[in-house]
Short mmCIF file of C-alpha atoms and ligand atoms in Angstrom, two decimals:
data_model
loop_
_atom_site.label_atom_id
_atom_site.label_comp_id
_atom_site.label_asym_id
_atom_site.label_seq_id
_atom_site.Cartn_x
_atom_site.Cartn_y
_atom_site.Cartn_z
CA MET K 1 -56.75 12.73 -24.03
CA ASP K 2 -54.27 12.29 -21.29
CA ASN K 3 -50.86 10.72 -21.86
CA ILE K 4 -50.23 7.89 -19.38
CA MET K 5 -46.99 6.40 -18.30
CA VAL K 6 -46.76 2.89 -16.83
CA ILE K 7 -43.54 2.07 -14.97
CA GLY K 8 -43.07 -1.75 -14.58
CA ALA K 9 -45.06 -2.57 -17.67
CA ALA K 10 -43.39 -6.00 -17.85
CA GLY K 11 -44.61 -7.06 -14.42
CA GLN K 12 -47.63 -9.01 -13.16
CA ILE K 13 -49.77 -6.01 -12.75
CA GLY K 14 -48.40 -3.79 -15.55
CA SER K 15 -48.66 -6.36 -18.21
CA GLU K 16 -52.52 -6.48 -17.85
CA LEU K 17 -53.14 -2.92 -16.83
CA VAL K 18 -51.46 -1.55 -19.97
CA VAL K 19 -53.91 -3.52 -22.16
CA GLU K 20 -56.87 -2.04 -20.39
CA LEU K 21 -55.43 1.46 -20.36
CA ARG K 22 -54.82 1.28 -24.11
CA LYS K 23 -58.53 0.44 -24.65
CA ILE K 24 -59.45 3.54 -22.72
CA TYR K 25 -56.84 6.04 -23.78
CA GLY K 26 -55.72 4.61 -27.12
CA SER K 27 -52.36 2.86 -27.83
CA ASP K 28 -50.53 6.02 -28.76
CA HIS K 29 -51.24 7.62 -25.30
CA VAL K 30 -49.93 4.83 -23.11
CA PHE K 31 -46.25 5.07 -22.72
CA THR K 32 -44.91 1.81 -21.32
CA THR K 33 -41.53 1.42 -19.60
CA ASP K 34 -39.56 -1.22 -17.59
CA ILE K 35 -35.94 -2.31 -16.94
CA LYS K 36 -36.69 -5.43 -18.80
CA GLN K 37 -38.55 -6.47 -21.99
CA PRO K 38 -42.33 -6.89 -21.58
CA PRO K 39 -44.55 -9.56 -23.24
CA PRO K 40 -44.83 -9.09 -27.04
CA ASP K 41 -48.27 -7.59 -27.09
CA ILE K 42 -47.04 -4.83 -24.71
CA MET K 43 -43.90 -4.15 -26.68
CA GLU K 44 -45.70 -4.17 -30.05
CA GLY K 45 -48.97 -2.67 -29.14
CA GLY K 46 -47.70 0.94 -28.38
CA PRO K 47 -44.76 2.94 -27.23
CA PHE K 48 -42.24 1.12 -25.06
CA GLN K 49 -38.87 2.17 -23.67
CA ILE K 50 -36.37 0.60 -21.36
CA LEU K 51 -36.19 3.01 -18.35
CA ASP K 52 -34.96 2.80 -14.93
CA VAL K 53 -37.17 4.76 -12.51
CA MET K 54 -34.08 5.02 -10.18
CA ASP K 55 -32.53 7.39 -12.79
CA ASP K 56 -34.28 10.61 -11.95
CA LYS K 57 -32.83 12.55 -14.87
CA GLN K 58 -33.88 10.03 -17.46
CA LEU K 59 -37.28 9.84 -15.78
CA ILE K 60 -37.98 13.64 -15.87
CA HIS K 61 -36.85 13.81 -19.48
CA PHE K 62 -39.11 11.02 -20.53
CA ILE K 63 -42.12 12.64 -18.73
CA ILE K 64 -41.52 16.02 -20.24
CA ARG K 65 -40.77 14.81 -23.68
CA ASN K 66 -43.89 12.63 -23.88
CA LYS K 67 -46.08 15.25 -22.11
CA ILE K 68 -47.11 12.67 -19.45
CA ASN K 69 -50.28 13.52 -17.40
CA GLN K 70 -50.70 10.31 -15.39
CA ILE K 71 -48.14 7.87 -13.99
CA TYR K 72 -48.71 4.27 -12.72
CA HIS K 73 -45.55 3.38 -10.83
CA LEU K 74 -45.72 -0.29 -10.34
CA ALA K 75 -42.10 -1.26 -9.92
CA ALA K 76 -41.15 -2.76 -6.53
CA VAL K 77 -39.21 -5.45 -4.83
CA LEU K 78 -41.83 -7.80 -3.26
CA SER K 79 -41.92 -9.30 0.23
CA GLY K 80 -39.97 -12.50 -0.09
CA ASN K 81 -37.21 -11.05 -2.33
CA ALA K 82 -36.90 -7.90 -0.11
CA GLU K 83 -36.08 -10.13 2.96
CA LYS K 84 -32.97 -11.50 1.04
CA LEU K 85 -31.58 -8.13 0.25
CA PRO K 86 -33.15 -5.71 2.86
CA THR K 87 -31.12 -2.49 2.21
CA GLN K 88 -31.24 -2.82 -1.48
CA ALA K 89 -35.00 -3.45 -1.41
CA TRP K 90 -35.55 -0.45 0.87
CA LYS K 91 -33.52 1.78 -1.50
CA ILE K 92 -35.33 0.63 -4.58
CA ASN K 93 -38.84 0.82 -3.16
CA MET K 94 -38.36 4.21 -1.44
CA ASP K 95 -36.17 6.09 -3.88
CA SER K 96 -38.32 5.07 -6.86
CA LEU K 97 -41.41 6.47 -5.17
CA MET K 98 -39.65 9.63 -4.08
CA ASN K 99 -38.54 10.16 -7.67
CA ILE K 100 -42.08 9.95 -8.96
CA LEU K 101 -43.51 12.19 -6.07
CA GLU K 102 -40.83 14.86 -6.84
CA VAL K 103 -41.48 14.85 -10.56
CA ALA K 104 -45.18 15.17 -9.89
CA LYS K 105 -44.56 18.12 -7.53
CA MET K 106 -42.30 19.89 -10.06
CA VAL K 107 -44.08 19.20 -13.51
CA ASP K 108 -47.52 20.83 -13.63
CA GLU K 109 -48.65 18.62 -16.49
CA VAL K 110 -48.53 15.53 -14.27
CA LYS K 111 -52.00 15.53 -12.83
CA LYS K 112 -52.39 12.08 -11.11
CA ILE K 113 -50.24 9.22 -9.91
CA PHE K 114 -51.07 5.63 -8.90
CA TRP K 115 -48.73 3.75 -6.58
CA PRO K 116 -49.54 0.35 -5.10
CA SER K 117 -49.35 -0.35 -1.46
CA SER K 118 -50.12 -3.77 0.08
CA ILE K 119 -51.55 -5.73 3.02
CA ALA K 120 -47.92 -6.03 3.99
CA VAL K 121 -48.35 -2.62 5.72
CA PHE K 122 -50.05 -4.60 8.58
CA GLY K 123 -48.15 -6.76 11.07
CA PRO K 124 -48.82 -9.29 13.84
CA THR K 125 -50.30 -6.71 16.18
CA THR K 126 -53.00 -5.73 13.68
CA PRO K 127 -56.52 -7.23 14.05
CA ARG K 128 -56.46 -9.98 11.39
CA ILE K 129 -60.13 -10.44 10.62
CA ASN K 130 -61.76 -7.70 8.66
CA THR K 131 -58.75 -5.50 9.15
CA PRO K 132 -59.94 -1.92 9.35
CA GLN K 133 -58.62 0.97 7.22
CA LEU K 134 -57.27 2.70 10.33
CA THR K 135 -55.63 0.41 12.65
CA ILE K 136 -52.30 -0.73 14.28
CA GLN K 137 -49.58 -1.04 11.68
CA GLU K 138 -46.37 -2.69 12.84
CA PRO K 139 -45.13 -4.56 9.70
CA ILE K 140 -42.26 -6.97 10.30
CA THR K 141 -40.98 -7.03 6.72
CA VAL K 142 -38.71 -4.65 4.88
CA TYR K 143 -41.31 -4.68 2.03
CA GLY K 144 -44.12 -3.79 4.49
CA ILE K 145 -41.99 -1.03 6.11
CA SER K 146 -41.26 0.39 2.85
CA LYS K 147 -44.90 0.35 1.79
CA LEU K 148 -45.99 1.92 5.03
CA ALA K 149 -43.39 4.70 4.79
CA GLY K 150 -44.41 5.20 1.10
CA GLU K 151 -48.12 5.59 2.24
CA ARG K 152 -47.05 8.27 4.67
CA TRP K 153 -45.04 10.03 1.85
CA CYS K 154 -47.99 9.86 -0.44
CA ASP K 155 -50.26 11.55 2.20
CA TYR K 156 -47.61 14.11 2.90
CA TYR K 157 -47.11 15.09 -0.84
CA PHE K 158 -50.92 15.44 -1.20
CA ASN K 159 -51.37 17.59 1.89
CA LYS K 160 -48.27 19.65 1.51
CA TYR K 161 -47.94 20.01 -2.40
CA GLY K 162 -51.30 19.07 -3.67
CA VAL K 163 -49.91 15.99 -5.62
CA ASP K 164 -52.95 13.89 -6.55
CA VAL K 165 -51.58 10.44 -5.59
CA ARG K 166 -53.88 7.55 -5.32
CA SER K 167 -53.07 4.16 -3.90
CA LEU K 168 -54.62 0.74 -3.02
CA ARG K 169 -53.52 -1.81 -0.55
CA TYR K 170 -53.48 -4.86 -2.78
CA PRO K 171 -54.01 -8.21 -1.35
CA GLY K 172 -52.24 -11.18 -3.10
CA LEU K 173 -52.94 -10.94 -6.76
CA ILE K 174 -53.73 -14.08 -8.87
CA SER K 175 -53.26 -13.91 -12.57
CA TYR K 176 -52.19 -16.15 -15.60
CA LYS K 177 -50.53 -13.62 -18.04
CA THR K 178 -47.25 -12.74 -16.24
CA GLU K 179 -46.10 -14.66 -13.13
CA PRO K 180 -45.27 -12.64 -10.03
CA GLY K 181 -41.76 -12.69 -8.65
CA GLY K 182 -40.57 -12.89 -5.08
CA GLY K 183 -43.78 -12.41 -3.19
CA THR K 184 -45.31 -14.36 -0.22
CA THR K 185 -48.78 -14.77 -2.09
CA ASP K 186 -47.05 -16.15 -5.25
CA TYR K 187 -47.94 -19.76 -4.29
CA ALA K 188 -51.50 -18.98 -5.39
CA VAL K 189 -50.26 -18.52 -8.95
CA GLU K 190 -47.51 -21.24 -9.01
CA ILE K 191 -50.02 -23.83 -7.74
CA PHE K 192 -52.03 -23.54 -11.03
CA TYR K 193 -48.98 -23.77 -13.31
CA GLU K 194 -47.67 -26.79 -11.33
CA ALA K 195 -51.00 -28.55 -11.33
CA ILE K 196 -51.12 -28.33 -15.01
CA ARG K 197 -47.37 -29.05 -15.66
CA GLN K 198 -46.68 -31.69 -13.05
CA GLY K 199 -49.92 -32.74 -11.41
CA LYS K 200 -48.16 -31.94 -8.08
CA TYR K 201 -47.01 -28.87 -6.09
CA GLU K 202 -44.68 -28.29 -3.13
CA CYS K 203 -46.27 -25.32 -1.35
CA PHE K 204 -44.04 -22.90 0.71
CA LEU K 205 -46.94 -22.01 2.96
CA GLY K 206 -48.77 -24.30 5.34
CA GLU K 207 -52.10 -25.73 4.36
CA GLY K 208 -54.29 -23.63 6.57
CA THR K 209 -52.63 -20.27 5.85
CA THR K 210 -55.51 -17.81 5.19
CA LEU K 211 -54.73 -14.76 3.17
CA PRO K 212 -56.92 -12.36 1.11
CA MET K 213 -56.44 -12.68 -2.63
CA LEU K 214 -57.82 -10.93 -5.64
CA PHE K 215 -58.14 -12.14 -9.22
CA MET K 216 -56.31 -9.72 -11.61
CA PRO K 217 -59.42 -8.54 -13.52
CA ASP K 218 -60.97 -7.28 -10.37
CA ALA K 219 -57.61 -5.65 -9.27
CA ILE K 220 -57.29 -3.85 -12.68
CA LYS K 221 -60.85 -2.73 -12.58
CA ALA K 222 -60.42 -1.30 -9.01
CA THR K 223 -57.13 0.45 -10.05
CA ILE K 224 -58.78 2.20 -13.02
CA GLN K 225 -61.85 3.07 -11.07
CA LEU K 226 -59.75 4.73 -8.38
CA MET K 227 -57.84 6.61 -10.90
CA GLU K 228 -61.00 7.81 -12.69
CA ALA K 229 -62.87 8.73 -9.47
CA GLU K 230 -63.57 12.48 -8.87
CA ARG K 231 -60.78 13.92 -6.83
CA SER K 232 -63.30 15.47 -4.29
CA ARG K 233 -64.72 11.94 -3.52
CA LEU K 234 -61.40 10.55 -2.18
CA THR K 235 -61.07 10.69 1.60
CA ILE K 236 -57.95 8.43 1.87
CA ARG K 237 -54.63 9.68 0.57
CA SER K 238 -52.34 7.15 2.12
CA SER K 239 -53.77 3.99 0.54
CA TYR K 240 -57.21 2.43 0.41
CA ASN K 241 -57.89 -1.04 1.91
CA LEU K 242 -58.83 -3.47 -0.86
CA GLY K 243 -60.60 -6.78 -0.02
CA GLY K 244 -60.71 -10.01 -1.84
CA MET K 245 -61.41 -13.63 -1.24
CA SER K 246 -59.99 -15.12 1.84
CA ILE K 247 -58.45 -18.49 0.87
CA THR K 248 -55.91 -21.12 2.10
CA PRO K 249 -53.54 -23.31 -0.03
CA ASP K 250 -55.78 -26.30 1.00
CA GLN K 251 -58.87 -24.64 -0.46
CA VAL K 252 -57.06 -23.85 -3.67
CA HIS K 253 -55.87 -27.40 -3.88
CA GLN K 254 -59.26 -28.78 -3.38
CA GLU K 255 -60.73 -26.54 -6.04
CA ILE K 256 -58.12 -27.49 -8.57
CA ARG K 257 -58.75 -31.12 -7.80
CA LYS K 258 -62.35 -30.82 -9.05
CA HIS K 259 -60.75 -30.21 -12.51
CA ILE K 260 -57.48 -32.33 -12.03
CA PRO K 261 -58.54 -35.11 -9.67
CA GLY K 262 -55.01 -36.58 -9.51
CA PHE K 263 -53.47 -33.27 -8.38
CA THR K 264 -51.37 -33.71 -5.14
CA ILE K 265 -49.79 -31.15 -2.82
CA ARG K 266 -46.94 -31.31 -0.30
CA TYR K 267 -46.46 -28.71 2.41
CA ASN K 268 -42.98 -27.40 3.14
CA PRO K 269 -43.25 -24.04 4.69
CA ASP K 270 -40.12 -21.72 4.47
CA PHE K 271 -39.36 -18.28 5.67
CA ARG K 272 -42.39 -16.83 3.88
CA GLN K 273 -44.63 -18.53 6.48
CA ALA K 274 -43.72 -16.02 9.06
CA ILE K 275 -44.50 -13.25 6.68
CA ALA K 276 -47.94 -14.61 5.85
CA ASP K 277 -48.71 -15.26 9.53
CA SER K 278 -48.19 -11.61 10.17
CA TRP K 279 -50.73 -10.49 7.45
CA PRO K 280 -54.52 -10.08 7.59
CA HIS K 281 -56.88 -13.02 6.91
CA SER K 282 -59.47 -10.44 5.51
CA VAL K 283 -59.60 -6.83 4.90
CA ASP K 284 -62.40 -4.35 5.31
CA ASP K 285 -62.71 -2.17 2.22
CA THR K 286 -65.92 -0.38 3.22
CA ILE K 287 -64.37 3.03 2.69
CA ALA K 288 -63.30 2.26 -1.00
CA ARG K 289 -66.93 0.94 -1.54
CA VAL K 290 -68.43 4.21 -0.25
CA ASP K 291 -65.88 6.65 -1.83
CA TRP K 292 -65.65 5.30 -5.33
CA GLY K 293 -67.65 2.03 -5.48
CA VAL K 294 -65.13 -0.80 -5.61
CA GLU K 295 -66.52 -4.31 -5.97
CA GLN K 296 -65.20 -7.83 -6.46
CA THR K 297 -66.72 -10.11 -9.01
CA TYR K 298 -64.64 -13.30 -8.93
CA ASP K 299 -64.80 -16.13 -6.35
CA LEU K 300 -62.46 -19.05 -5.95
CA LYS K 301 -64.63 -21.29 -8.25
CA LYS K 302 -64.91 -18.91 -11.03
CA MET K 303 -61.32 -17.84 -10.87
CA THR K 304 -59.99 -21.45 -10.85
CA GLU K 305 -61.88 -22.37 -13.98
CA ILE K 306 -60.43 -19.26 -15.83
CA MET K 307 -56.83 -19.81 -14.41
CA LEU K 308 -56.66 -23.51 -15.55
CA LYS K 309 -58.22 -22.81 -18.92
CA GLU K 310 -55.94 -19.80 -19.66
CA ILE K 311 -52.75 -21.45 -18.43
CA GLN K 312 -53.43 -24.55 -20.37
CA ASN K 313 -53.85 -22.42 -23.58
CA LYS K 314 -50.74 -20.54 -22.73
CA LEU K 315 -48.60 -23.71 -22.18
CA ASN K 316 -50.03 -25.32 -25.38
CA SER K 317 -49.14 -22.35 -27.65
C1 LIG O 1 -46.27 -10.10 -1.78
O1 LIG O 1 -46.64 -11.26 -1.56
O2 LIG O 1 -45.18 -9.55 -1.43
C2 LIG O 1 -47.18 -9.31 -2.60
C3 LIG O 1 -48.10 -8.44 -1.76
C4 LIG O 1 -49.15 -9.12 -0.93
O3 LIG O 1 -47.91 -7.29 -1.69
N1 LIG O 1 -47.96 -10.05 -3.49
#
């Protein structure tokens, strides 16, 4: 059985991915790390250690000591936060990835790496509807530039050193367990919390801003599917396009109103509007479908029902 390391286990993706990985590999084989404490089930359900991926010496010791075979490197500064501290965000996003790629190159036991990219690798000159896998990429955010550079490094390490690195260009991710922090698509999580807590929400994007979004169970399934795919089936070593539902704040508002009729929304776009306006409306993930069979199961209606129910339970407990 492989030993798996998850970096960023306290985050929006990590806190849910770990649960699924433990089901597959067994709790003792999933080594979770972060610079902050994760939710109690992650802390108590298997090995956890505070670890900073920027510290390359600590990182390599951890990997060798625990005989790690697969690494999921999920730590990153997201688009909104990165615009506030551009040079720091660049350093964190790039240096952490380079540390992982170097370890994978040096340590033979490390067989596979997962690193998330994002729709942020696209920019205002990219075709916005059904954005193809291969297209113009001129991102205008620090986050997007770091993800695009990261993709090129992943491809380079695969071709030059045979490092088996796998990646997805996540759209906005919607989930109830752990809230995201500092992203442009975060409104699509906040809106559910505020609908339940306050019955009203002030949205930092305009009502008609269309972005591709994915419900977390679909994102986790796609991530594990990609990591379990036969190496020979993978034709993309930068990062696979991953689709989702194309939705606007207004559509989410209307869907929530079916459950909470009095829910009101006010639109007050901030600096994140320009970021959202530079990203695709929808993404073509045909290559991922053909290569390893990705598919989405949740639409806005089904997701809204689950989000409201689960957040209500969480706030009650
Ligand atoms: C963000 O909004 O920064 C992220 C992303 C789309 O990568 N959720």
